[in-house]
Coordinates of C-alpha atoms (C1' of nucleotides) in Angstrom, one line a residue:
Chain P
M1 CA 67.8 129.9 87.8
A2 CA 71.6 130.9 88.7
G3 CA 70.7 128.7 91.4
S4 CA 71.8 130.5 94.2
Q5 CA 68.1 130.6 95.5
Q6 CA 68.0 127.3 96.4
G7 CA 65.0 125.9 98.9
P8 CA 64.9 125.1 102.1
R9 CA 66.0 121.1 101.7
A10 CA 68.7 121.9 99.5
R11 CA 69.8 124.5 102.2
Y12 CA 70.1 122.5 105.0
R13 CA 71.8 119.8 102.8
E14 CA 74.6 122.0 102.2
Q15 CA 74.4 122.9 106.2
T16 CA 75.2 119.3 106.8
R17 CA 78.0 118.6 104.3
A18 CA 79.5 121.4 106.2
E19 CA 79.1 119.8 109.2
I20 CA 80.0 117.0 108.3
K21 CA 83.5 118.8 106.6
D22 CA 84.0 120.6 109.9
I23 CA 83.8 117.5 111.8
A24 CA 86.2 115.8 108.8
L25 CA 88.8 118.7 109.7
R26 CA 88.8 118.3 113.2
Q27 CA 90.1 114.1 112.6
V28 CA 92.4 115.9 110.7
A29 CA 94.2 118.1 112.8
E30 CA 94.0 115.4 116.0
G31 CA 95.4 112.5 113.7
G32 CA 96.2 113.4 109.7
T33 CA 94.4 112.6 107.1
A34 CA 94.6 108.6 108.1
A35 CA 92.3 109.7 111.5
V36 CA 89.3 110.6 109.5
A37 CA 86.7 107.4 110.1
L38 CA 83.0 108.1 108.7
T39 CA 81.6 106.1 111.3
R40 CA 82.9 108.6 114.2
I41 CA 81.9 111.3 112.1
A42 CA 78.2 110.0 111.7
K43 CA 78.1 109.5 115.6
E44 CA 79.3 112.7 116.3
V45 CA 76.7 114.9 113.4
G46 CA 74.1 112.7 115.0
L47 CA 73.9 110.1 111.9
S48 CA 74.1 106.1 111.2
G49 CA 76.5 105.7 109.3
P50 CA 75.5 105.1 105.9
A51 CA 74.1 108.2 105.6
L52 CA 76.6 109.8 104.7
Y53 CA 76.7 108.2 101.7
R54 CA 73.9 110.8 101.2
Y55 CA 76.1 113.8 100.9
F56 CA 79.1 111.9 100.0
D57 CA 80.0 109.7 97.6
S58 CA 83.1 107.8 99.2
R59 CA 85.6 108.8 102.4
D60 CA 87.8 109.5 99.3
A61 CA 84.7 112.1 97.4
L62 CA 85.0 113.9 101.2
L63 CA 88.8 113.7 101.4
S64 CA 89.2 115.4 98.0
D65 CA 86.8 117.9 99.1
L66 CA 88.6 118.9 101.9
I67 CA 91.6 119.2 99.8
R68 CA 89.9 121.7 97.4
D69 CA 88.1 124.2 100.2
A70 CA 91.4 124.7 101.4
Y71 CA 93.5 125.3 98.2
A72 CA 90.8 127.8 97.8
D73 CA 91.0 129.3 100.9
L74 CA 94.5 129.8 100.4
A75 CA 94.0 131.2 97.3
T76 CA 91.3 133.9 98.6
A77 CA 93.7 134.8 101.4
V78 CA 96.5 136.2 99.3
T79 CA 94.3 137.4 96.9
A80 CA 93.4 139.0 99.9
A81 CA 96.2 140.1 100.9
A82 CA 97.3 141.4 97.9
G83 CA 94.0 143.4 97.4
D84 CA 95.1 145.2 100.8
L85 CA 97.6 146.6 99.2
P86 CA 97.6 150.1 97.3
S87 CA 97.6 149.4 93.7
D88 CA 101.2 151.5 93.0
A89 CA 102.8 149.5 95.8
P90 CA 106.5 148.5 94.6
A91 CA 106.8 144.8 93.6
R92 CA 108.3 144.0 96.7
E93 CA 106.2 145.0 98.7
R94 CA 103.6 143.1 96.8
V95 CA 105.7 140.1 97.8
R96 CA 106.2 140.7 100.8
A97 CA 102.3 141.0 101.3
L98 CA 101.4 137.8 99.8
A99 CA 104.3 135.6 101.4
A100 CA 102.8 137.3 104.8
G101 CA 99.4 136.5 103.6
C102 CA 100.3 133.2 102.7
R103 CA 102.4 132.4 106.0
G104 CA 99.3 134.1 108.3
W105 CA 96.8 131.6 106.7
A106 CA 98.8 128.2 107.2
V107 CA 100.1 129.2 110.6
A108 CA 96.4 129.6 111.8
Q109 CA 95.3 126.4 110.7
P110 CA 98.4 124.0 110.5
H111 CA 96.4 121.2 109.5
R112 CA 94.8 122.5 106.2
Y113 CA 98.1 123.7 105.5
L114 CA 99.4 120.2 106.1
L115 CA 96.5 119.2 103.4
I116 CA 98.1 120.6 100.6
Q117 CA 101.4 120.7 101.0
G118 CA 102.0 117.2 103.2
T119 CA 102.4 113.5 102.5
P120 CA 100.7 112.2 99.3
V121 CA 97.9 110.6 101.1
P122 CA 98.4 106.8 100.7
G123 CA 96.3 105.3 98.0
Y124 CA 94.5 108.4 96.9
S125 CA 95.2 110.7 94.3
A126 CA 94.7 114.4 94.0
P127 CA 91.4 115.4 92.3
P128 CA 91.9 117.3 88.8
D129 CA 90.9 120.8 90.0
T130 CA 93.6 120.8 92.4
L131 CA 95.9 121.6 89.6
E132 CA 93.3 125.1 88.7
S133 CA 94.0 125.9 92.9
A134 CA 97.3 125.5 92.7
R135 CA 96.8 128.2 90.3
A136 CA 94.6 130.7 91.9
V137 CA 97.3 130.9 94.4
L138 CA 100.3 131.3 92.0
A139 CA 98.5 133.7 90.1
P140 CA 99.2 137.5 92.2
F141 CA 103.1 136.4 92.7
L142 CA 102.7 135.5 89.0
G143 CA 101.6 139.4 88.7
A144 CA 104.4 140.8 91.7
F145 CA 107.5 139.6 89.6
H146 CA 106.2 140.9 86.2
G147 CA 108.5 143.1 84.3
A148 CA 111.7 142.2 87.5
R149 CA 115.1 142.0 86.5
P150 CA 117.0 138.8 87.6
G151 CA 120.7 138.0 88.9
P152 CA 122.4 135.3 87.5
A153 CA 121.5 133.3 90.4
V154 CA 118.0 132.8 89.7
R155 CA 118.8 133.2 85.6
P156 CA 118.6 129.1 85.1
V157 CA 115.4 128.8 86.5
V158 CA 114.0 131.5 84.6
A159 CA 115.6 129.6 81.3
Q160 CA 113.8 126.8 82.4
T161 CA 110.6 128.2 82.9
T162 CA 110.3 130.2 79.7
A163 CA 110.8 127.5 77.9
W164 CA 108.2 125.8 79.1
V165 CA 106.6 128.7 78.3
R166 CA 107.1 128.4 75.0
A167 CA 106.0 124.9 75.0
D168 CA 103.1 124.9 77.0
P169 CA 100.1 127.5 75.5
E170 CA 97.8 127.0 77.9
V171 CA 100.4 127.9 80.3
A172 CA 101.4 131.3 78.4
G173 CA 98.2 132.0 77.8
W174 CA 97.0 132.0 82.0
V175 CA 100.5 133.8 82.5
A176 CA 99.6 136.4 80.2
R177 CA 96.0 136.5 81.8
S178 CA 97.0 136.5 85.1
T179 CA 99.5 139.5 84.8
G180 CA 97.0 141.9 84.8
G181 CA 98.2 142.1 80.2
A182 CA 94.5 143.4 78.6
D183 CA 92.8 140.5 77.2
G184 CA 93.2 142.0 73.9
E185 CA 97.0 141.5 73.8
P186 CA 98.7 138.9 72.0
A187 CA 100.7 138.1 74.7
T188 CA 100.9 134.4 73.7
S189 CA 102.6 135.0 70.5
A190 CA 105.3 138.0 70.7
G191 CA 109.0 136.9 71.9
M192 CA 109.4 139.6 74.2
D193 CA 106.1 138.9 76.2
E194 CA 107.0 135.1 76.0
E195 CA 110.4 136.4 77.9
A196 CA 108.5 138.2 80.5
A197 CA 106.5 135.3 81.1
G198 CA 109.0 133.1 81.8
V199 CA 110.4 135.6 84.2
A200 CA 107.2 136.4 86.3
L201 CA 106.5 132.7 86.3
A202 CA 109.8 131.8 87.5
G203 CA 109.3 134.6 90.0
A204 CA 106.3 132.9 91.4
V205 CA 107.9 129.6 91.5
L206 CA 110.6 130.7 93.3
A207 CA 108.1 131.7 96.0
W208 CA 106.9 129.1 96.3
S209 CA 109.2 126.8 97.3
H210 CA 110.8 129.1 99.6
L211 CA 107.5 129.8 100.9
H212 CA 106.9 125.7 100.8
G213 CA 110.3 125.4 102.7
A214 CA 109.9 127.7 105.6
V215 CA 106.2 127.7 106.4
G216 CA 106.3 124.0 105.9
L217 CA 109.6 123.2 108.5
E218 CA 107.4 126.0 110.9
V219 CA 104.0 124.2 110.5
S220 CA 105.3 120.5 111.0
G221 CA 106.7 121.6 114.2
Q222 CA 110.4 120.9 113.1
F223 CA 111.3 124.8 115.2
D224 CA 109.8 123.9 118.2
G225 CA 112.3 124.0 121.3
M226 CA 114.9 125.6 118.6
G227 CA 114.1 129.5 119.7
H228 CA 113.0 130.4 116.5
D229 CA 110.6 132.6 114.7
G230 CA 109.1 131.1 111.0
G231 CA 108.4 134.5 110.3
T232 CA 111.8 135.8 110.6
L233 CA 113.0 133.0 108.3
L234 CA 110.4 133.9 105.4
T235 CA 110.9 137.1 105.4
A236 CA 114.3 136.2 105.0
Q237 CA 114.0 134.1 102.3
V238 CA 111.5 136.3 100.4
E239 CA 113.9 139.3 100.6
S240 CA 117.0 137.6 99.4
L241 CA 114.7 136.4 96.6
A242 CA 113.1 139.9 95.9
D243 CA 117.0 140.5 95.6
A244 CA 117.8 138.2 93.1
F245 CA 115.0 139.6 90.9
G246 CA 116.0 143.1 91.1
L247 CA 112.8 144.1 92.8
D248 CA 112.2 147.7 93.7
Chain F
M1 CA 134.2 92.6 123.6
A2 CA 133.1 95.4 121.6
G3 CA 130.0 93.5 120.3
S4 CA 131.7 93.8 116.9
Q5 CA 132.1 90.2 117.6
Q6 CA 128.9 88.0 117.9
G7 CA 127.7 84.6 116.9
P8 CA 125.6 82.9 114.5
R9 CA 122.3 83.5 116.4
A10 CA 122.9 87.5 116.7
R11 CA 123.8 87.6 113.2
Y12 CA 120.7 86.0 112.1
R13 CA 118.7 88.1 114.2
E14 CA 120.1 91.1 113.3
Q15 CA 119.8 89.8 109.3
T16 CA 116.2 89.4 110.1
R17 CA 115.7 92.7 111.5
A18 CA 116.8 94.5 108.6
E19 CA 114.5 92.4 106.4
I20 CA 111.6 93.1 108.1
K21 CA 113.2 97.0 107.9
D22 CA 113.1 96.3 104.5
I23 CA 109.8 95.1 103.7
A24 CA 108.7 97.7 106.0
L25 CA 109.9 100.5 104.1
R26 CA 108.7 99.4 100.8
Q27 CA 105.2 99.8 102.7
V28 CA 106.3 103.1 103.1
A29 CA 107.3 103.9 99.2
E30 CA 103.9 101.8 98.3
G31 CA 101.4 103.4 100.5
G32 CA 102.7 105.8 103.1
T33 CA 103.4 105.4 106.6
A34 CA 99.9 104.1 107.2
A35 CA 100.6 101.2 104.9
V36 CA 102.8 99.6 107.2
A37 CA 101.5 96.8 108.9
L38 CA 102.9 94.1 110.9
T39 CA 100.3 91.6 109.8
R40 CA 101.7 91.7 106.0
I41 CA 104.7 92.2 107.1
A42 CA 105.1 88.7 108.7
K43 CA 103.4 86.9 106.3
E44 CA 105.7 88.5 103.4
V45 CA 109.0 87.3 105.6
G46 CA 107.5 84.4 106.6
L47 CA 106.6 84.1 110.0
S48 CA 103.8 84.3 112.3
G49 CA 102.8 87.3 113.3
P50 CA 103.2 87.3 116.8
A51 CA 107.3 86.6 115.9
L52 CA 107.8 90.1 114.9
Y53 CA 108.0 91.4 117.7
R54 CA 110.9 89.5 118.8
Y55 CA 112.6 92.2 116.6
F56 CA 110.5 95.1 117.4
D57 CA 108.6 95.6 120.5
S58 CA 105.4 97.4 118.6
R59 CA 104.8 98.9 115.4
D60 CA 105.5 102.6 116.7
A61 CA 109.2 100.8 117.6
L62 CA 109.9 99.7 114.1
L63 CA 108.9 102.8 112.5
S64 CA 110.8 104.5 115.2
D65 CA 114.2 102.5 113.7
L66 CA 113.2 103.2 109.9
I67 CA 112.6 107.4 111.0
R68 CA 116.1 106.9 113.2
D69 CA 118.0 105.3 110.1
A70 CA 116.2 107.8 107.5
Y71 CA 117.9 110.6 109.4
A72 CA 121.5 108.7 109.9
D73 CA 121.5 107.8 106.4
L74 CA 121.0 111.3 105.0
A75 CA 123.4 112.2 107.2
T76 CA 126.0 110.0 106.1
A77 CA 125.6 111.1 103.0
V78 CA 125.2 115.0 103.3
T79 CA 128.9 113.8 105.3
A80 CA 130.4 112.1 102.8
A81 CA 129.4 115.1 100.1
A82 CA 131.6 117.5 102.5
G83 CA 134.1 114.6 102.4
D84 CA 134.8 114.7 98.3
L85 CA 136.2 118.5 98.4
P86 CA 138.8 119.4 98.1
S87 CA 139.8 120.7 102.4
D88 CA 140.6 124.4 100.5
A89 CA 137.4 124.3 98.3
P90 CA 135.8 127.8 98.6
A91 CA 132.5 128.4 100.4
R92 CA 130.2 128.6 98.0
E93 CA 131.1 125.5 96.4
R94 CA 131.2 123.8 99.9
V95 CA 127.5 124.1 100.1
R96 CA 126.7 123.4 96.4
A97 CA 128.3 120.2 97.2
L98 CA 126.3 119.4 100.4
A99 CA 122.4 121.0 98.9
A100 CA 124.2 118.4 95.9
G101 CA 124.3 115.4 98.3
C102 CA 121.0 116.3 100.3
R103 CA 119.0 116.7 97.0
G104 CA 120.9 113.1 95.3
W105 CA 119.9 111.3 98.4
A106 CA 116.1 112.5 98.8
V107 CA 116.0 112.3 94.7
A108 CA 117.2 108.9 95.0
Q109 CA 115.1 107.5 97.9
P110 CA 111.4 110.3 98.0
H111 CA 109.8 108.1 100.3
R112 CA 112.4 107.5 102.6
Y113 CA 112.8 111.5 102.3
L114 CA 109.1 111.9 103.3
L115 CA 109.7 110.3 106.6
I116 CA 112.1 112.3 107.6
Q117 CA 110.4 115.5 106.3
G118 CA 107.1 114.5 105.8
T119 CA 103.6 115.3 107.6
P120 CA 103.7 113.7 111.8
V121 CA 102.1 110.6 111.8
P122 CA 99.4 110.9 113.5
G123 CA 99.4 109.7 116.8
Y124 CA 103.0 108.7 116.6
S125 CA 105.7 110.5 118.4
A126 CA 109.0 110.5 116.9
P127 CA 112.1 108.9 118.9
P128 CA 114.3 111.7 120.9
D129 CA 117.7 111.0 119.1
T130 CA 116.2 112.6 116.1
L131 CA 117.5 116.0 117.0
E132 CA 120.4 114.4 117.3
S133 CA 120.2 112.9 113.8
A134 CA 119.3 116.1 112.4
R135 CA 121.7 117.9 113.8
A136 CA 124.4 115.8 111.9
V137 CA 122.7 116.8 108.9
L138 CA 122.8 120.1 109.6
A139 CA 126.7 119.4 111.0
P140 CA 128.3 120.3 108.0
F141 CA 126.8 123.2 106.7
L142 CA 127.3 125.2 109.6
G143 CA 131.3 124.5 108.8
A144 CA 130.8 126.2 105.1
F145 CA 129.4 129.5 106.8
H146 CA 131.5 129.6 109.0
G147 CA 133.0 133.1 108.9
A148 CA 130.4 133.5 106.0
R149 CA 129.6 137.6 105.6
P150 CA 125.5 138.3 105.9
G151 CA 124.2 140.4 103.8
P152 CA 121.1 142.6 105.1
A153 CA 118.1 140.5 104.5
V154 CA 119.5 137.7 106.2
R155 CA 120.8 139.4 109.3
P156 CA 117.4 139.2 111.4
V157 CA 117.4 135.8 111.1
V158 CA 121.6 135.9 111.9
A159 CA 120.2 138.2 115.0
Q160 CA 117.9 135.6 116.1
T161 CA 120.4 132.4 115.9
T162 CA 122.9 134.6 117.8
A163 CA 120.5 134.9 120.8
W164 CA 119.9 131.5 120.6
V165 CA 123.5 130.5 120.7
R166 CA 123.5 132.8 123.6
A167 CA 121.2 131.3 125.5
D168 CA 121.6 127.4 125.0
P169 CA 125.2 126.8 125.7
E170 CA 124.5 123.3 124.5
V171 CA 124.2 124.0 121.2
A172 CA 126.8 127.0 121.2
G173 CA 129.3 124.1 122.2
W174 CA 127.9 122.2 119.3
V175 CA 128.1 124.8 116.5
A176 CA 131.7 125.4 118.2
R177 CA 132.3 121.6 117.5
S178 CA 131.0 121.5 114.6
T179 CA 132.5 125.0 113.2
G180 CA 136.1 122.7 113.1
G181 CA 137.4 124.9 116.2
A182 CA 140.1 123.0 118.0
D183 CA 138.3 122.1 121.1
G184 CA 140.2 123.7 123.6
E185 CA 139.1 126.8 123.0
P186 CA 136.4 128.6 124.9
A187 CA 134.6 129.1 121.7
T188 CA 131.5 128.9 124.1
S189 CA 131.9 132.3 126.3
A190 CA 134.2 134.2 124.1
G191 CA 131.5 136.9 122.9
M192 CA 132.9 137.8 119.7
D193 CA 132.7 133.5 118.8
E194 CA 129.3 133.5 119.6
E195 CA 128.4 136.5 116.9
A196 CA 130.4 133.9 114.5
A197 CA 128.2 130.6 116.0
G198 CA 125.6 132.8 115.3
V199 CA 126.0 133.4 111.4
A200 CA 126.9 129.4 111.0
L201 CA 123.5 128.3 112.4
A202 CA 121.9 131.1 110.9
G203 CA 123.4 129.6 107.0
A204 CA 122.7 126.4 108.1
V205 CA 119.1 127.0 109.1
L206 CA 118.5 129.4 106.1
A207 CA 120.0 125.9 104.2
W208 CA 118.1 123.3 105.7
S209 CA 114.5 125.7 105.0
H210 CA 116.0 125.8 101.0
L211 CA 116.3 122.3 100.8
H212 CA 113.1 121.7 102.7
G213 CA 111.5 124.1 100.1
A214 CA 112.6 123.0 96.9
V215 CA 113.3 119.1 97.4
G216 CA 110.2 118.6 99.4
L217 CA 108.1 119.8 96.2
E218 CA 110.0 118.2 93.8
V219 CA 109.6 115.1 95.8
S220 CA 105.9 114.9 96.7
G221 CA 105.6 115.0 92.4
Q222 CA 104.5 118.9 92.6
F223 CA 106.1 119.6 89.6
D224 CA 105.1 116.8 87.4
G225 CA 103.9 118.1 84.1
M226 CA 105.3 121.3 85.0
G227 CA 108.2 120.9 82.6
H228 CA 110.2 121.8 85.9
D229 CA 113.9 120.4 87.1
G230 CA 113.8 120.4 91.0
G231 CA 117.7 121.0 90.5
T232 CA 117.7 124.0 89.7
L233 CA 115.4 125.2 91.5
L234 CA 117.4 124.0 94.6
T235 CA 120.3 125.3 92.6
A236 CA 119.2 129.3 92.4
Q237 CA 117.7 129.1 95.7
V238 CA 121.4 127.7 97.1
E239 CA 123.3 130.2 94.8
S240 CA 120.9 133.1 96.3
L241 CA 121.8 131.9 99.3
A242 CA 125.4 132.3 98.7
D243 CA 125.0 136.0 97.9
A244 CA 123.2 136.5 100.7
F245 CA 126.0 135.5 102.9
G246 CA 128.8 136.9 100.7
L247 CA 129.8 133.7 100.0
D248 CA 133.1 133.1 97.5
Chain T
dT1 C1' 133.2 64.7 125.5
dG2 C1' 128.5 64.9 128.0
dT3 C1' 125.2 65.9 130.2
dA4 C1' 121.7 69.8 132.3
dC5 C1' 119.6 73.8 132.1
dA6 C1' 118.5 78.3 130.6
dT7 C1' 117.8 80.9 126.5
dC8 C1' 115.7 82.2 122.5
dA9 C1' 112.8 82.0 118.3
dG10 C1' 108.7 80.6 116.4
dT11 C1' 104.1 79.4 116.6
dG12 C1' 98.8 78.4 116.5
dA13 C1' 94.9 80.2 118.7
dA14 C1' 92.1 84.2 120.2
dC15 C1' 90.6 88.4 121.7
dG16 C1' 88.2 92.8 120.8
dC17 C1' 88.6 96.8 117.8
dG18 C1' 86.5 99.8 113.9
dC19 C1' 86.5 100.3 109.7
dG20 C1' 83.7 101.2 104.6
dT21 C1' 80.6 100.2 102.4
dT22 C1' 76.2 97.7 100.5
dC23 C1' 70.9 96.8 100.9
dA24 C1' 66.4 96.5 101.5
dC25 C1' 63.2 99.6 103.6
dT26 C1' 60.8 103.5 106.2
dG27 C1' 59.0 108.7 106.5
dA28 C1' 58.8 112.8 105.3
dT29 C1' 59.1 116.3 102.3
dG30 C1' 58.5 118.8 98.1
dT31 C1' 56.1 119.0 92.9
dA32 C1' 52.6 119.0 89.2
dC33 C1' 48.2 118.7 88.1
Chain H
dT1 C1' 42.8 123.7 97.8
dG2 C1' 43.2 118.5 98.0
dT3 C1' 45.3 114.7 96.1
dA4 C1' 48.5 111.5 93.9
dC5 C1' 52.9 110.5 93.2
dA6 C1' 58.4 111.4 92.7
dT7 C1' 61.9 112.8 95.3
dC8 C1' 65.1 112.2 98.9
dA9 C1' 67.0 112.3 103.5
dG10 C1' 67.9 108.5 106.7
dT11 C1' 67.7 103.4 108.6
dG12 C1' 69.3 99.1 111.0
dA13 C1' 71.3 94.6 110.2
dA14 C1' 74.5 92.9 107.6
dC15 C1' 79.2 92.0 104.9
dG16 C1' 84.1 90.8 105.4
dC17 C1' 87.8 93.0 106.7
dG18 C1' 92.7 93.2 108.5
dC19 C1' 94.7 95.3 112.6
dG20 C1' 98.2 95.8 116.5
dT21 C1' 98.5 92.6 120.9
dT22 C1' 98.2 88.9 124.5
dC23 C1' 98.7 84.1 125.8
dA24 C1' 100.0 79.8 126.8
dC25 C1' 102.9 76.7 124.7
dT26 C1' 106.6 74.1 121.9
dG27 C1' 111.8 73.5 119.5
dA28 C1' 115.5 74.3 118.6
dT29 C1' 120.0 76.6 120.1
dG30 C1' 123.7 77.8 122.7
dT31 C1' 126.5 77.7 127.4
dA32 C1' 128.7 76.1 132.1
dC33 C1' 130.2 71.8 133.9

DNA sequence: TGTACATCAGTGAACGCGCGTTCACTGATGTAC
DNA sequence: TGTACATCAGTGAACGCGCGTTCACTGATGTAC
């Protein structure tokens, strides 16, 4: 009834879908998004070209799926990194772990990271649920920055995110839920909590930007031959960020 | 004799080359690197397809030129931003100006920035002089971070860059030259100066990473609908960086 | 100033390629009575 | 348990397309004497 129980036909179908995606991912790894070609996928999976249309509506639909999966997977990795910590771990350590988890995932499969972060694909518009997945990645960071004491350097960002939270109740609700506040609390309406939400959101967005910078440079190979370790760079940025937010 | 004096034939040639590049750039803006098509360029510029081969050896050669130009142009913009400052401006202000200059250039022509920073193009290897251009972009930052006092958060990066400077005399020479030290000084060999070079280089690399993060997120449109201003984010990161390096 | 020659811009035809996608059709697998 | 029907996976042929690039060739523009 829940759909998890499925006949052999449906199972085989999922299996083939997965195989198609695997091959497509390998093509991404080898030549970027532009190198994904249904014709070659079909050949490799042992099907005729048109047969692929039983599994994906179009090439774009396939790409959308890959991006969706990558986001979801990254979110899982980051969440797992948070889960490995003792629940009383200090905020700074949480941020460290989250950042390291994110980088670890990206470095292990650069092509999938580029799928998320890379140049928008020509003529291709991201699937709408991407936003939701992006939020899933950010959510753990919100918790880590909840209750932080932002210093002067980052205060303008806090002001901006606070305004954002105030203006968009939907975002406010998301932040409130993600910072682990009980669902019952009216976190959305109380003025004090809006400010706290702004702080948490500012931290998360800044963390995301730091990650995008350090990991992006590393993954796109800009440090090759520079004798540079991307991890060191990211760590430095994360520590600076933690300092700027007065984390313990 | 210097080649700047040229006949009308050569001038017309340069003009056509420029026109071809303009159209190619517009194609990049509209659909990414993959959308650059010689056939369509030829049609638009009023030539037959094969005629383009009088101006560029191949499609890859054309793309290389675009990337080269973008790098050079960004370097010019950043250098100009540095030049607008009074020569006795404090280091923090220098970094601010440099970062703002870089972002300004990128935001004004996002597609060219993506050409530099974006996902590596499938099957395309960057032209060798890219490295030199990248250095030209970084050079002004070296000057700004020269003589900085790095705090604990960024010290691991400094250690790494110092080791790098020590190991690669060519890089050491570049840093020495770019920090405005007189060419006569043996900046490469003296131990004290190697440390200073490491500090400057660490600052520059970190600045680059911060820029890549904030500007990259903004340019690839990840803040759209977030009610977020990329400039605020970048400023916050730059101030944090300046703090971490103890800039005045 | 005029002529002979070299250089260069540009053409049109042709190459083969792989691409995404549609269509009408076949055979196997499930489902309902 | 057996039969009738619906669903689904997969095929092969065909579509038109735009692409990068090569080739042999023409005509205009410069250069040398």
